[in-house]
Structures are given as C-alpha cells and as structure tokens.
PDB file of C-alpha atoms in Angstrom:
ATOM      1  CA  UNK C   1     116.767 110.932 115.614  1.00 88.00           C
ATOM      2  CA  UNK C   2     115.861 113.507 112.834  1.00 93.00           C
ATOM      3  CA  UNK C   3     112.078 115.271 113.853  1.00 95.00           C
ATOM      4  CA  UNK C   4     110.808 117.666 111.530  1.00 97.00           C
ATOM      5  CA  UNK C   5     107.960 119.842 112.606  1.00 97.00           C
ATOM      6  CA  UNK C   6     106.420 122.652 110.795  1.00 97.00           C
ATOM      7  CA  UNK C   7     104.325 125.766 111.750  1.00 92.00           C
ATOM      8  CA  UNK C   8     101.338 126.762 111.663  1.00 92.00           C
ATOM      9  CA  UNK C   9      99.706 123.615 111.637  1.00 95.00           C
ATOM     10  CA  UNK C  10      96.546 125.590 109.699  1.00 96.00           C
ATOM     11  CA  UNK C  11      96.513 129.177 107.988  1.00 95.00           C
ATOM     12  CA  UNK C  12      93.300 130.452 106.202  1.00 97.00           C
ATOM     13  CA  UNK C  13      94.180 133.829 104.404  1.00 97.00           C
ATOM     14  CA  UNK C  14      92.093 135.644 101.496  1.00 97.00           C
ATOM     15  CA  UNK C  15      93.177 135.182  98.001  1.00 98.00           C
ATOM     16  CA  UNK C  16      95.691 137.645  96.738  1.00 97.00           C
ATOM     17  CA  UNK C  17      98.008 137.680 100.215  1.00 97.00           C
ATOM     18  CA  UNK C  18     101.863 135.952 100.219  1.00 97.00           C
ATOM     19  CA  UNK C  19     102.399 133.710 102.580  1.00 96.00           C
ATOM     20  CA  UNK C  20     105.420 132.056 104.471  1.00 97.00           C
ATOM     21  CA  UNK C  21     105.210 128.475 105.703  1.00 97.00           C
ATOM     22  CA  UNK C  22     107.933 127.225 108.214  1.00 97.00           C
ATOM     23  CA  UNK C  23     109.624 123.890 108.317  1.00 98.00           C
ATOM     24  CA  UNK C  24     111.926 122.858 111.119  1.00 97.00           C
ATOM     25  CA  UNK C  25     113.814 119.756 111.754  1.00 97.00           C
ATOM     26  CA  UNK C  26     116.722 118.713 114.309  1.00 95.00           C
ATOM     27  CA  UNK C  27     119.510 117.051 112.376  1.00 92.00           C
ATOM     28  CA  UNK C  28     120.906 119.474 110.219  1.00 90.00           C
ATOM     29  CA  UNK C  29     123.213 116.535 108.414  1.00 90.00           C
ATOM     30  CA  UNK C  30     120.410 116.655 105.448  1.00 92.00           C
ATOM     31  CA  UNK C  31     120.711 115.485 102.231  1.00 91.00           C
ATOM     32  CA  UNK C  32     118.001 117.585 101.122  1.00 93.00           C
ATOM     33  CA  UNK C  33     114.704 119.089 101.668  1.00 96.00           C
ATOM     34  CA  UNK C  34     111.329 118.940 100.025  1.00 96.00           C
ATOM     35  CA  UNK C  35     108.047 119.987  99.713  1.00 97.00           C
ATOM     36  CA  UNK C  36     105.450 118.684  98.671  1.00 97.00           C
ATOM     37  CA  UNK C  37     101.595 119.470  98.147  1.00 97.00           C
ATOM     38  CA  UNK C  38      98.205 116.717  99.237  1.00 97.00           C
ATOM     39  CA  UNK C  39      95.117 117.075  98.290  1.00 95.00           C
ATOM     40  CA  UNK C  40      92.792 115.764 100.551  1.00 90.00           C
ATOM     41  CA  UNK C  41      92.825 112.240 100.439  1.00 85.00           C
ATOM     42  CA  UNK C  42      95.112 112.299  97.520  1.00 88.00           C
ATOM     43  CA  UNK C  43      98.996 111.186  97.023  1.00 91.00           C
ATOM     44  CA  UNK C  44     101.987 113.981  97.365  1.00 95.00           C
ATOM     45  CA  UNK C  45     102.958 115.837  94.642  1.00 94.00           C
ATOM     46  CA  UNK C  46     106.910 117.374  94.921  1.00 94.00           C
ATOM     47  CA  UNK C  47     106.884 121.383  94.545  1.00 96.00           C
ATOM     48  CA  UNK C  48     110.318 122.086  95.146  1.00 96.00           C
ATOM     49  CA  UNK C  49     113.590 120.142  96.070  1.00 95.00           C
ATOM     50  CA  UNK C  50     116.365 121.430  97.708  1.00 95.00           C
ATOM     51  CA  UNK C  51     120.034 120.282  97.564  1.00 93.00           C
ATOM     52  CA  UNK C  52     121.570 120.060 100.944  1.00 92.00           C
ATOM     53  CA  UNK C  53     124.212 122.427  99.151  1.00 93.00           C
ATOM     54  CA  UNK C  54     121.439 125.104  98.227  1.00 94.00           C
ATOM     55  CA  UNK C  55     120.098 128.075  99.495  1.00 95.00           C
ATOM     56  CA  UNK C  56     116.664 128.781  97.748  1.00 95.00           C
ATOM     57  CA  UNK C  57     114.852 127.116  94.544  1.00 96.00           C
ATOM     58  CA  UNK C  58     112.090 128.349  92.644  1.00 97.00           C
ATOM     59  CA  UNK C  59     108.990 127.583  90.310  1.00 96.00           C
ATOM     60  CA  UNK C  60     106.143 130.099  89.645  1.00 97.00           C
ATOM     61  CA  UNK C  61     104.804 131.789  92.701  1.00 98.00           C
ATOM     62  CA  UNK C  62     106.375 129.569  95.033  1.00 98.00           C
ATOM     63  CA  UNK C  63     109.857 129.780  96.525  1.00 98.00           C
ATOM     64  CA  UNK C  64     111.490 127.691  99.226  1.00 97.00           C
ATOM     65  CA  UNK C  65     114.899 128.604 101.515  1.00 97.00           C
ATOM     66  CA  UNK C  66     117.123 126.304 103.104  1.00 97.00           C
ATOM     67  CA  UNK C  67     119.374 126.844 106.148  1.00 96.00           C
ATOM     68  CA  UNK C  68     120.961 124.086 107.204  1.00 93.00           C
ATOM     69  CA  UNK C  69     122.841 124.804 109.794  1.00 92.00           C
ATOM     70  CA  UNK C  70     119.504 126.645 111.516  1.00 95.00           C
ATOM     71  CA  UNK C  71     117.752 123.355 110.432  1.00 96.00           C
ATOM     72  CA  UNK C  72     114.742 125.603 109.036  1.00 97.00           C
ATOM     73  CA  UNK C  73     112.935 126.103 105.329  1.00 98.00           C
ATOM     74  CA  UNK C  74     110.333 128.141 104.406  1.00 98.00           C
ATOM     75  CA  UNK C  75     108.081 128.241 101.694  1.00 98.00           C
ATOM     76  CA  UNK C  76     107.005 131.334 100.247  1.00 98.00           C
ATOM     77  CA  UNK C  77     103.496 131.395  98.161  1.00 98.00           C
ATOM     78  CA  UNK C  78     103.361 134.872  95.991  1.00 98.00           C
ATOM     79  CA  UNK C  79      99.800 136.471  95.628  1.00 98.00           C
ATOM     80  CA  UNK C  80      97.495 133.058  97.034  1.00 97.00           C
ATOM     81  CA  UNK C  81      95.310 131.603  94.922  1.00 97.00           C
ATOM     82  CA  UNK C  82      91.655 129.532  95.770  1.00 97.00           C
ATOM     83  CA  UNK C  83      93.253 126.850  93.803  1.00 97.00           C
ATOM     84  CA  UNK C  84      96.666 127.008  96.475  1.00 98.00           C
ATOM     85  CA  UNK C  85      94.726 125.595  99.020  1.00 98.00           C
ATOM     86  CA  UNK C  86      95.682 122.020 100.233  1.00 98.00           C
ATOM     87  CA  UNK C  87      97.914 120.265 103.086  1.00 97.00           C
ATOM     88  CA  UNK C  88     101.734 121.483 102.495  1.00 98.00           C
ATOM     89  CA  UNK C  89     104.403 118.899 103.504  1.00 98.00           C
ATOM     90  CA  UNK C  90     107.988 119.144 104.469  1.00 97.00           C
ATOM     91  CA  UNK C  91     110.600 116.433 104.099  1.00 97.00           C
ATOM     92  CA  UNK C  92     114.259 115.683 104.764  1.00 96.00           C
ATOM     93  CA  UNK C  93     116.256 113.283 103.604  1.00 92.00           C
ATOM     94  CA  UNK C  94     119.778 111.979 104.571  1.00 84.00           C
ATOM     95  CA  UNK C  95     120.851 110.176 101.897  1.00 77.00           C
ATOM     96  CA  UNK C  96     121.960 106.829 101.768  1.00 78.00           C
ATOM     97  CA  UNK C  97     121.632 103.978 100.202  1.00 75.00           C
ATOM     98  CA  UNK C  98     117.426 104.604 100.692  1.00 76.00           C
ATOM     99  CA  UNK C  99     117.516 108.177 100.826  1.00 82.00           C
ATOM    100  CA  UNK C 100     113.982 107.721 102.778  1.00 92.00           C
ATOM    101  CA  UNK C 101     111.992 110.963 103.855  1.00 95.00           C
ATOM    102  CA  UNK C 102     111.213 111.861 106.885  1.00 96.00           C
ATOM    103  CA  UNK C 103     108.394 114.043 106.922  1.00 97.00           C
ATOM    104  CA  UNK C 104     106.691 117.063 108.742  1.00 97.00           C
ATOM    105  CA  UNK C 105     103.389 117.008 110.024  1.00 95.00           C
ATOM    106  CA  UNK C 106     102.006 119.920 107.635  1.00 97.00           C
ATOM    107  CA  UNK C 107     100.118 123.059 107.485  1.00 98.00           C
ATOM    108  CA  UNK C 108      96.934 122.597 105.927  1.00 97.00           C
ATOM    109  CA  UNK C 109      96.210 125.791 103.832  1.00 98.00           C
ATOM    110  CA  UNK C 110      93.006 127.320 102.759  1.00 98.00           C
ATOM    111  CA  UNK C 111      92.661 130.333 100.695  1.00 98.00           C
ATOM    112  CA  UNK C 112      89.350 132.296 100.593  1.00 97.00           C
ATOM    113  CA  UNK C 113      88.064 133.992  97.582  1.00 95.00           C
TER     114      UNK C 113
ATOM    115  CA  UNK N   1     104.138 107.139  80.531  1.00 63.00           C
ATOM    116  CA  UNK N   2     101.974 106.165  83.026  1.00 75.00           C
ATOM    117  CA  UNK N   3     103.397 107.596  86.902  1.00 93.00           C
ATOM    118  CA  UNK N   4     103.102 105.465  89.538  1.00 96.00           C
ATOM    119  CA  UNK N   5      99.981 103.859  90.150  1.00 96.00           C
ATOM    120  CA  UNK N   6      98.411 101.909  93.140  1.00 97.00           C
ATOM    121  CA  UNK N   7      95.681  99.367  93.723  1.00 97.00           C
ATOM    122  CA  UNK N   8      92.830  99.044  94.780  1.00 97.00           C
ATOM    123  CA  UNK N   9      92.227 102.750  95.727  1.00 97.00           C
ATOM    124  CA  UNK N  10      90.017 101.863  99.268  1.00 97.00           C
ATOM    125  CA  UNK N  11      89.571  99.620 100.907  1.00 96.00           C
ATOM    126  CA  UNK N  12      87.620  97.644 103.981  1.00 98.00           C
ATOM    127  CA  UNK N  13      88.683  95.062 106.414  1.00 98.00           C
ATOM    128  CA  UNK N  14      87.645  93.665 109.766  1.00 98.00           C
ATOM    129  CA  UNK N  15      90.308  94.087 112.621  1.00 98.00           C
ATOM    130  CA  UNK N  16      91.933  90.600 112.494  1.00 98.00           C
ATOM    131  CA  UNK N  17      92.322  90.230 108.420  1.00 98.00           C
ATOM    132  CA  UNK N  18      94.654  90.277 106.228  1.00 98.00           C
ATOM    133  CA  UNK N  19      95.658  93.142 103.155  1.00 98.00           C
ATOM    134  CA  UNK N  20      97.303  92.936 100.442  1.00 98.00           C
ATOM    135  CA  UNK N  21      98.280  96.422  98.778  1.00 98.00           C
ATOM    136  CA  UNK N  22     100.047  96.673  95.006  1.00 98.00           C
ATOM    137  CA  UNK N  23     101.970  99.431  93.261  1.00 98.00           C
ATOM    138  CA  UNK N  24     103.519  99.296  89.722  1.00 97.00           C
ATOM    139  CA  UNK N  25     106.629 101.910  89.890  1.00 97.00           C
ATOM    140  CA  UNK N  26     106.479 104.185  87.067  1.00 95.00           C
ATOM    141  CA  UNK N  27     108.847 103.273  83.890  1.00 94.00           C
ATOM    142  CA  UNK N  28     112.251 103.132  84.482  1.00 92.00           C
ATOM    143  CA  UNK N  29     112.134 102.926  88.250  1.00 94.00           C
ATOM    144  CA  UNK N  30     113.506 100.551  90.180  1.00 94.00           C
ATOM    145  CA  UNK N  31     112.869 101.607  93.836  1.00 94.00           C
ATOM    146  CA  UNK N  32     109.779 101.336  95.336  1.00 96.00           C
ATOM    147  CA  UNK N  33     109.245 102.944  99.195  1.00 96.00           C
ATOM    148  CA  UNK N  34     105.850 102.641 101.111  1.00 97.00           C
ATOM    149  CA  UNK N  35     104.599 105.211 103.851  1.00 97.00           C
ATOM    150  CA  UNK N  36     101.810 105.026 106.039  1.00 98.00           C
ATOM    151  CA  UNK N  37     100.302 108.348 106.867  1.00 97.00           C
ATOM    152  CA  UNK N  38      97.660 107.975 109.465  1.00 96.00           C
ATOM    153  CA  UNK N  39      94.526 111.156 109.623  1.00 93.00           C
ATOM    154  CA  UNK N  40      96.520 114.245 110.235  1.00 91.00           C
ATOM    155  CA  UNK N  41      99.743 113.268 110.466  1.00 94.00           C
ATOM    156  CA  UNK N  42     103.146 112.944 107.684  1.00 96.00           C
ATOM    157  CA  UNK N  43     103.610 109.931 105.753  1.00 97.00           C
ATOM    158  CA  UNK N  44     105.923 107.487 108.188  1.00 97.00           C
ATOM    159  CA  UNK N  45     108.438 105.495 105.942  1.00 96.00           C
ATOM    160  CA  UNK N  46     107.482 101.671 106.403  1.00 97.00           C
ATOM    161  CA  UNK N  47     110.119  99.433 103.913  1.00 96.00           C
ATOM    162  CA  UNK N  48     111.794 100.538 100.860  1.00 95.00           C
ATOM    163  CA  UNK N  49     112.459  97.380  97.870  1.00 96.00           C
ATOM    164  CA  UNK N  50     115.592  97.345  95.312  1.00 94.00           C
ATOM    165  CA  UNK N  51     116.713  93.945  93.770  1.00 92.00           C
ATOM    166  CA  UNK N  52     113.670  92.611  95.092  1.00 94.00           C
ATOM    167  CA  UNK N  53     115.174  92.753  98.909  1.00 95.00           C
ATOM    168  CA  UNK N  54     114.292  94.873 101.389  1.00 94.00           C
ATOM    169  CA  UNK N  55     116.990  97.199 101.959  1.00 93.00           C
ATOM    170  CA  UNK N  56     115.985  99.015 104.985  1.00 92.00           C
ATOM    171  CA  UNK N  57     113.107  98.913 106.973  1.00 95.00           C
ATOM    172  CA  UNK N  58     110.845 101.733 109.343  1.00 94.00           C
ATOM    173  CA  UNK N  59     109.765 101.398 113.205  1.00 95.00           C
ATOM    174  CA  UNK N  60     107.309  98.906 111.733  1.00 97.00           C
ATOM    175  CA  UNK N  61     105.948  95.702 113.411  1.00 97.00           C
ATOM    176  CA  UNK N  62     106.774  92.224 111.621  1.00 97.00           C
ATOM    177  CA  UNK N  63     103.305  92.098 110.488  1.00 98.00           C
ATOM    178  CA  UNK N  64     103.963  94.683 107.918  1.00 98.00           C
ATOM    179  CA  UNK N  65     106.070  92.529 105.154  1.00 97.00           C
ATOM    180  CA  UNK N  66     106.409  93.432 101.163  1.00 97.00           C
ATOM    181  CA  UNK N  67     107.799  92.223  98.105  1.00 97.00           C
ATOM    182  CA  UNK N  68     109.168  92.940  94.817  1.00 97.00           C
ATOM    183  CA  UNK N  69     108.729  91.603  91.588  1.00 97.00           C
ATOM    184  CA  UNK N  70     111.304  90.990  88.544  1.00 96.00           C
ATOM    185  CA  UNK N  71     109.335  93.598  86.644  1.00 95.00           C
ATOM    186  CA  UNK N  72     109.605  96.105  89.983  1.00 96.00           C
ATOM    187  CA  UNK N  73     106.294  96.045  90.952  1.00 97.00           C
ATOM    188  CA  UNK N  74     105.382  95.348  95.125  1.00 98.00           C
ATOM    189  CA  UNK N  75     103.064  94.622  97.496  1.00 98.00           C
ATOM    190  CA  UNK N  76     102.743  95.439 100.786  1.00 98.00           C
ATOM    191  CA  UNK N  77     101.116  92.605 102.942  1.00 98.00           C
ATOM    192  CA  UNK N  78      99.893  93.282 106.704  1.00 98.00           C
ATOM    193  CA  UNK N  79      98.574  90.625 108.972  1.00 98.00           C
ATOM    194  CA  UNK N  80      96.677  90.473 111.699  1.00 98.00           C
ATOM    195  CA  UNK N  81      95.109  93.939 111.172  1.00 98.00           C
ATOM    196  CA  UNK N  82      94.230  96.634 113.845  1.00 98.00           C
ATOM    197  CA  UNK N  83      92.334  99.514 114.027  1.00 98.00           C
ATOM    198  CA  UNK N  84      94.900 101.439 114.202  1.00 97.00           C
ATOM    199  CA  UNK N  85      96.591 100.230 110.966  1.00 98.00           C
ATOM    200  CA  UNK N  86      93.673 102.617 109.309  1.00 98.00           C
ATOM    201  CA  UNK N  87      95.791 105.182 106.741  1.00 97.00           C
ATOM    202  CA  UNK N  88      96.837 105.958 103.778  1.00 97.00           C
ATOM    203  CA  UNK N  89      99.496 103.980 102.371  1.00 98.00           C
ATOM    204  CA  UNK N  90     101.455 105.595  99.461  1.00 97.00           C
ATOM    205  CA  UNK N  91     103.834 103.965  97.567  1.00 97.00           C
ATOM    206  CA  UNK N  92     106.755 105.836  96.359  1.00 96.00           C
ATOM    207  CA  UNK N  93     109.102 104.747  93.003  1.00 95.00           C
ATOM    208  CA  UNK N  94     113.063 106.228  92.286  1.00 91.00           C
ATOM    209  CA  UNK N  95     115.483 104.928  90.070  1.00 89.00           C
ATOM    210  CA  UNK N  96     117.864 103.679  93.111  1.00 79.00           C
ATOM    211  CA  UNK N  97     118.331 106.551  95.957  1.00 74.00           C
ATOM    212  CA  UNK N  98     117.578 109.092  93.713  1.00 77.00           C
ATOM    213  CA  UNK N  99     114.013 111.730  94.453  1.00 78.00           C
ATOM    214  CA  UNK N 100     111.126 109.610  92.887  1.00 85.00           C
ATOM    215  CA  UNK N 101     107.463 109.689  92.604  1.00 93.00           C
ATOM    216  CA  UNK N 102     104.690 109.059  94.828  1.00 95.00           C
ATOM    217  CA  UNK N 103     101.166 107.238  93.781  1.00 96.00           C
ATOM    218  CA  UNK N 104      97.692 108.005  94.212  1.00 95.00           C
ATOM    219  CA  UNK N 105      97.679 106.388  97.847  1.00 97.00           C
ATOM    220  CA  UNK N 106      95.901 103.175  98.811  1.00 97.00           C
ATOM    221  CA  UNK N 107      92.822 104.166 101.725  1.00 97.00           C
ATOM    222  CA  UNK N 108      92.389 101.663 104.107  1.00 98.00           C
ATOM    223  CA  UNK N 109      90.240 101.418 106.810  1.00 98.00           C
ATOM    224  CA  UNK N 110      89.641  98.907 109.418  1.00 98.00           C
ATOM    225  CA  UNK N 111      86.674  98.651 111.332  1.00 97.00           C
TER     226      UNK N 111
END
C-alpha cells in the first residue's frame, strides 16, 4: 500500500530565505508526482508535475526533484516570499485506468516579513 | 472557460442527515474524482466517475455513493451522516486518466 509522508509538517522562515520541502512515499512504481499548493480552506492548485521518467521540473522560484527509486521529492522555493505562505501538498500517482492521487499529509508554510 | 466549480460552498447538517454535494467538471473534461480531506490531513480519494459509472472506488463506506450526468457533471450523496464525515470534499475533473483540475472544495460540517 503506497504511504506518502512529507517533512516538516510546519516551517516558519523570514522572507527572502530558500527553502527545501521533503516528500517521501513507499512504492516507488509511480506514475508521477505532484505538488500542489492550499490555501486555507481553499481547493489545491498543481505547482509542478513530475513524470515518473523525470528528474526535476521547474516554474519561477520553485523547483521540484524526483528520485524514484529513493521514493523521495523535494521542493525547492528560491528567495520566500509573504505571499509563499500556505499548506504544500505532495501526491503520487500510479497510473491506471483512474490515475487517483494519493496524497501527503503537508507542510504548512509561513513566511514572515 | 470556467474551471471546475462546486456547490454549495458550506455547509451544515445534523449527525443522522443526508448531503448532497455537486460539481460541474470544467469544459472538455470527462472525469470527475472526489476527495475528502478531513482538518489537517491530505485529501483521501473517495470514487472517481467516467461514462457515468464508477470506475474505482476508495476505503469508503457504502454510505458514500455518487453519480454522473450525460453532460459530466456529479454528485456525491452521503447518508446517514457522522461527525466524523466533517471535511472538505473537493472534486477533481481530467479528460480520462490524464492530470486534471481540482474545485474550490465543498465545507461540510456536521454537528
């Protein structure tokens, strides 16, 4: 049964610092990866999607890894914004006919002026 | 192009009702997932519709049952509500198995 868990569960940091957020899950027989962003009380919105086949993808200040066969991602946030803070989710799929996420637990993120 | 949307946005209900919960995919999706995500915790897949069937369904009790409509639009229906059935529940649209879309999230709470 595929668990994903990802650490820290919280991280407060000043504005201006990069930051690493860590995804792990147990199956490494992914599809592919994602992360998204939640504002509280709010739906998901996708950041970044990984291919199973991928190492890295990028957009702006953010940039998330993939290694599969350590079952771990990270997301890297360049030079942290006010605006950055929110609850950062992890995801992996395995395909199939659903393709239906199984997600992390996230780190909630807040980034002090 | 609208994205996808959900209704009603909250929600109330005494432990014992009944819900019913609606999302309209966005255009040219014909997919739609739901997830509960309960206070502090990742979205939990529930039931995913295509071809108005369900085609595979989460560690979910019986008295979570959906539907889908000709024009893709669902509902999600759950009886006999507990206190514990209090979450968010987010509806997700994708053209087949592809990466789709999540909604705004439907808050209910059952007191």
């Amino acid at each position: 049964k595929q668990e994903v868990t990802q650490i820290p569960a919280a991280l407060s940091v000043p504005e201006g610092e990069n930051l690493v957020l860590n995804c792990s899950f147990t199956d490494s027989a992914i599809y592919n990866l994602q992360w998204f962003r939640q504002d509280p009380g709010k739906g998901l919105t996708s950041l970044l999607l990984i291919q199973s086949s991928q190492r890295e993808q990028t957009s702006g200040r953010l940039n998330a890894s993939l290694d599969k066969s350590s079952g771990r991602s990270t997301l890297y946030i360049a030079a942290s914004q006010p605006g950055d803070s929110a609850t950062y989710l992890c995801a992996v799929s395995g395909g199939g006919a659903t393709n239906k996420l199984i997600f992390g637990t996230g780190t909630l993120l807040a980034v002090q002026p | 192009d609208a994205g996808v949307t959900q209704s009603p946005t909250h929600l109330i209900k005494t432990r014992g009702q009944q819900v019913t919960l609606r999302c309209s995919p966005k255009s040219g999706h014909d997919t739609v997932s739901w997830y509960q995500q309960a206070l502090g915790q990742g979205p939990q897949f529930i039931f995913q519709y295509y071809e108005e069937e369900e085609r595979q369904r989460g560690n979910f009790p019986d008295r979570f049952s959906g539907h889908q409509f000709p024009n893709y639009s669902s509902e999600l229906n759950v009886n006999a509500l507990l206190l514990g059935d209090s979450a968010l529940y987010l509806c997700a649209s994708s053209l087949g198995s592809a990466s789709g879309n999540f909604g705004p999230g439907t808050r209910l709470t059952v007191t």
